[in-house]
Amino acid sequence: MDQEKQTLEAKVDELRRRLEQLEEEWETLSSRVSRMTVSKLTDPRHPLIDWELHHFSSEAEHVRFHATMTALQNRLKGAIVPENEQVEIEGIARTALYSPARPTATEIIEALKLVTHGTERSVVKLMELAKEEFAYDYEELADFVLESFVR
């Protein structure tokens, strides 16, 4: 019995050391990524991704943003998303994201203010960046918001 207890204690100690090592590695990598984000040059082909690097601190925020953008873009195009493919976004009613009706610029701006924790002005700026982004196809959504905002 004592042998089993010692073996378990040794294993627990080993796992604690490994956890400490992983936590230290995580902190180091996180710090390096933060410094790299600050020091890098912005690629003009990816202004939206650059914005994300500076504004989203978690992958969950990134996913929430793109799920919202995609849902609104689909709605703008009249594409119906099957219920089993609809993504739940905290703070936004599912009917607002996946309604078959064409969204208004105000609906789009309000939804994006929620997921980016921004203002109307920051969302309009974001749409300017989205229009220029090569990695994602949000140009139609961006044009719609920008044209509506200018009027």
mmCIF file of C-alpha atoms in Angstrom:
data_model
loop_
_atom_site.group_PDB
_atom_site.id
_atom_site.type_symbol
_atom_site.label_atom_id
_atom_site.label_comp_id
_atom_site.label_asym_id
_atom_site.label_seq_id
_atom_site.Cartn_x
_atom_site.Cartn_y
_atom_site.Cartn_z
ATOM 1 C CA MET A 1 0.000 0.000 0.000
ATOM 2 C CA ASP A 2 2.848 2.389 0.901
ATOM 3 C CA GLN A 3 4.554 1.599 -2.399
ATOM 4 C CA GLU A 4 1.392 2.513 -4.344
ATOM 5 C CA LYS A 5 1.053 5.755 -2.398
ATOM 6 C CA GLN A 6 4.684 6.684 -3.099
ATOM 7 C CA THR A 7 4.247 5.868 -6.779
ATOM 8 C CA LEU A 8 1.130 8.042 -6.966
ATOM 9 C CA GLU A 9 2.833 10.903 -5.106
ATOM 10 C CA ALA A 10 5.804 10.695 -7.474
ATOM 11 C CA LYS A 11 3.458 10.787 -10.469
ATOM 12 C CA VAL A 12 1.579 13.789 -9.019
ATOM 13 C CA ASP A 13 4.890 15.605 -8.431
ATOM 14 C CA GLU A 14 5.973 14.839 -11.987
ATOM 15 C CA LEU A 15 2.665 16.159 -13.353
ATOM 16 C CA ARG A 16 2.961 19.328 -11.235
ATOM 17 C CA ARG A 17 6.462 19.977 -12.598
ATOM 18 C CA ARG A 18 5.224 19.404 -16.143
ATOM 19 C CA LEU A 19 2.277 21.743 -15.577
ATOM 20 C CA GLU A 20 4.595 24.455 -14.234
ATOM 21 C CA GLN A 21 6.853 23.989 -17.251
ATOM 22 C CA LEU A 22 3.898 24.274 -19.655
ATOM 23 C CA GLU A 23 2.579 27.366 -17.859
ATOM 24 C CA GLU A 24 6.004 28.991 -18.155
ATOM 25 C CA GLU A 25 6.229 28.101 -21.853
ATOM 26 C CA TRP A 26 2.706 29.470 -22.393
ATOM 27 C CA GLU A 27 3.583 32.777 -20.693
ATOM 28 C CA THR A 28 6.757 33.056 -22.767
ATOM 29 C CA LEU A 29 4.972 32.369 -26.051
ATOM 30 C CA SER A 30 2.096 34.678 -25.185
ATOM 31 C CA SER A 31 4.505 37.474 -24.368
ATOM 32 C CA ARG A 32 6.466 36.913 -27.577
ATOM 33 C CA VAL A 33 3.310 36.960 -29.699
ATOM 34 C CA SER A 34 2.245 40.219 -28.038
ATOM 35 C CA ARG A 35 5.611 41.819 -28.792
ATOM 36 C CA MET A 36 5.585 40.519 -32.363
ATOM 37 C CA THR A 37 2.098 41.933 -32.900
ATOM 38 C CA VAL A 38 3.280 45.359 -31.806
ATOM 39 C CA SER A 39 6.526 45.315 -33.768
ATOM 40 C CA LYS A 40 5.358 43.852 -37.072
ATOM 41 C CA LEU A 41 4.544 45.816 -40.188
ATOM 42 C CA THR A 42 0.957 45.742 -41.355
ATOM 43 C CA ASP A 43 0.432 43.844 -44.584
ATOM 44 C CA PRO A 44 -1.807 46.057 -46.742
ATOM 45 C CA ARG A 45 -3.559 42.929 -48.040
ATOM 46 C CA HIS A 46 -4.734 42.025 -44.521
ATOM 47 C CA PRO A 47 -5.926 45.128 -42.668
ATOM 48 C CA LEU A 48 -8.820 43.293 -41.013
ATOM 49 C CA ILE A 49 -6.560 40.552 -39.670
ATOM 50 C CA ASP A 50 -4.199 43.219 -38.339
ATOM 51 C CA TRP A 51 -7.144 44.901 -36.597
ATOM 52 C CA GLU A 52 -8.132 41.560 -35.052
ATOM 53 C CA LEU A 53 -4.616 40.990 -33.716
ATOM 54 C CA HIS A 54 -4.790 44.272 -31.853
ATOM 55 C CA HIS A 55 -8.390 44.046 -30.631
ATOM 56 C CA PHE A 56 -9.195 40.420 -29.862
ATOM 57 C CA SER A 57 -7.454 38.780 -26.943
ATOM 58 C CA SER A 58 -8.974 35.340 -27.436
ATOM 59 C CA GLU A 59 -9.805 32.896 -30.169
ATOM 60 C CA ALA A 60 -13.412 32.939 -28.936
ATOM 61 C CA GLU A 61 -13.695 36.656 -29.782
ATOM 62 C CA HIS A 62 -12.256 35.999 -33.237
ATOM 63 C CA VAL A 63 -14.704 33.146 -33.876
ATOM 64 C CA ARG A 64 -17.653 35.166 -32.578
ATOM 65 C CA PHE A 65 -16.755 38.096 -34.841
ATOM 66 C CA HIS A 66 -16.425 35.976 -37.983
ATOM 67 C CA ALA A 67 -19.558 33.974 -37.226
ATOM 68 C CA THR A 68 -21.462 37.252 -36.936
ATOM 69 C CA MET A 69 -19.919 38.715 -40.094
ATOM 70 C CA THR A 70 -20.659 35.532 -42.040
ATOM 71 C CA ALA A 71 -24.247 35.329 -40.790
ATOM 72 C CA LEU A 72 -24.889 38.966 -41.700
ATOM 73 C CA GLN A 73 -23.221 38.561 -45.095
ATOM 74 C CA ASN A 74 -25.370 35.483 -45.806
ATOM 75 C CA ARG A 75 -28.470 37.357 -44.757
ATOM 76 C CA LEU A 76 -27.544 40.280 -47.001
ATOM 77 C CA LYS A 77 -27.096 37.904 -49.942
ATOM 78 C CA GLY A 78 -30.396 36.165 -49.188
ATOM 79 C CA ALA A 79 -28.680 32.875 -48.371
ATOM 80 C CA ILE A 80 -30.715 30.786 -45.947
ATOM 81 C CA VAL A 81 -28.568 29.009 -43.352
ATOM 82 C CA PRO A 82 -30.051 25.685 -42.191
ATOM 83 C CA GLU A 83 -30.937 25.706 -38.503
ATOM 84 C CA ASN A 84 -28.391 22.990 -37.693
ATOM 85 C CA GLU A 85 -25.612 25.212 -39.126
ATOM 86 C CA GLN A 86 -26.635 28.369 -37.282
ATOM 87 C CA VAL A 87 -24.140 29.547 -34.685
ATOM 88 C CA GLU A 88 -25.398 30.939 -31.381
ATOM 89 C CA ILE A 89 -23.837 34.328 -30.628
ATOM 90 C CA GLU A 90 -24.196 35.560 -27.062
ATOM 91 C CA GLY A 91 -26.098 38.831 -26.907
ATOM 92 C CA ILE A 92 -27.588 38.562 -30.404
ATOM 93 C CA ALA A 93 -30.914 36.878 -31.013
ATOM 94 C CA ARG A 94 -30.683 34.005 -33.450
ATOM 95 C CA THR A 95 -33.595 35.517 -35.382
ATOM 96 C CA ALA A 96 -31.580 38.718 -35.825
ATOM 97 C CA LEU A 97 -28.658 36.843 -37.353
ATOM 98 C CA TYR A 98 -30.526 34.322 -39.467
ATOM 99 C CA SER A 99 -33.722 36.111 -40.446
ATOM 100 C CA PRO A 100 -34.618 35.620 -44.115
ATOM 101 C CA ALA A 101 -35.209 39.381 -44.395
ATOM 102 C CA ARG A 102 -32.441 41.577 -45.756
ATOM 103 C CA PRO A 103 -30.714 43.309 -42.816
ATOM 104 C CA THR A 104 -30.591 47.055 -42.458
ATOM 105 C CA ALA A 105 -27.298 48.866 -42.036
ATOM 106 C CA THR A 106 -28.409 49.722 -38.508
ATOM 107 C CA GLU A 107 -28.970 46.034 -37.664
ATOM 108 C CA ILE A 108 -25.514 45.184 -38.987
ATOM 109 C CA ILE A 109 -23.845 48.002 -37.083
ATOM 110 C CA GLU A 110 -25.643 47.125 -33.839
ATOM 111 C CA ALA A 111 -24.672 43.439 -34.089
ATOM 112 C CA LEU A 112 -21.047 44.299 -34.809
ATOM 113 C CA LYS A 113 -20.942 46.833 -31.973
ATOM 114 C CA LEU A 114 -21.901 43.981 -29.652
ATOM 115 C CA VAL A 115 -19.268 41.509 -30.847
ATOM 116 C CA THR A 116 -16.457 44.069 -31.133
ATOM 117 C CA HIS A 117 -17.406 46.115 -28.051
ATOM 118 C CA GLY A 118 -17.135 49.120 -30.333
ATOM 119 C CA THR A 119 -18.961 52.231 -31.395
ATOM 120 C CA GLU A 120 -20.764 53.065 -34.609
ATOM 121 C CA ARG A 121 -17.670 54.924 -35.770
ATOM 122 C CA SER A 122 -15.364 51.985 -35.009
ATOM 123 C CA VAL A 123 -17.685 49.580 -36.860
ATOM 124 C CA VAL A 124 -17.693 51.863 -39.911
ATOM 125 C CA LYS A 125 -13.878 51.916 -39.776
ATOM 126 C CA LEU A 126 -13.943 48.134 -39.460
ATOM 127 C CA MET A 127 -16.090 47.912 -42.611
ATOM 128 C CA GLU A 128 -13.490 49.999 -44.449
ATOM 129 C CA LEU A 129 -10.860 47.451 -43.401
ATOM 130 C CA ALA A 130 -13.110 44.505 -44.294
ATOM 131 C CA LYS A 131 -13.558 45.908 -47.787
ATOM 132 C CA GLU A 132 -9.793 45.767 -48.343
ATOM 133 C CA GLU A 133 -9.186 42.370 -46.714
ATOM 134 C CA PHE A 134 -8.011 39.586 -49.036
ATOM 135 C CA ALA A 135 -8.386 36.658 -46.616
ATOM 136 C CA TYR A 136 -12.147 37.023 -46.099
ATOM 137 C CA ASP A 137 -14.959 37.903 -48.464
ATOM 138 C CA TYR A 138 -16.951 40.542 -46.615
ATOM 139 C CA GLU A 139 -16.805 43.126 -49.390
ATOM 140 C CA GLU A 140 -20.551 43.089 -50.117
ATOM 141 C CA LEU A 141 -21.382 43.516 -46.433
ATOM 142 C CA ALA A 142 -18.820 46.301 -46.087
ATOM 143 C CA ASP A 143 -20.070 48.116 -49.196
ATOM 144 C CA PHE A 144 -23.664 47.940 -47.982
ATOM 145 C CA VAL A 145 -22.829 49.431 -44.584
ATOM 146 C CA LEU A 146 -20.509 52.077 -45.995
ATOM 147 C CA GLU A 147 -22.985 53.159 -48.682
ATOM 148 C CA SER A 148 -25.784 53.350 -46.121
ATOM 149 C CA PHE A 149 -23.651 55.279 -43.676
ATOM 150 C CA VAL A 150 -22.573 57.913 -46.216
ATOM 151 C CA ARG A 151 -26.165 58.765 -47.188
#
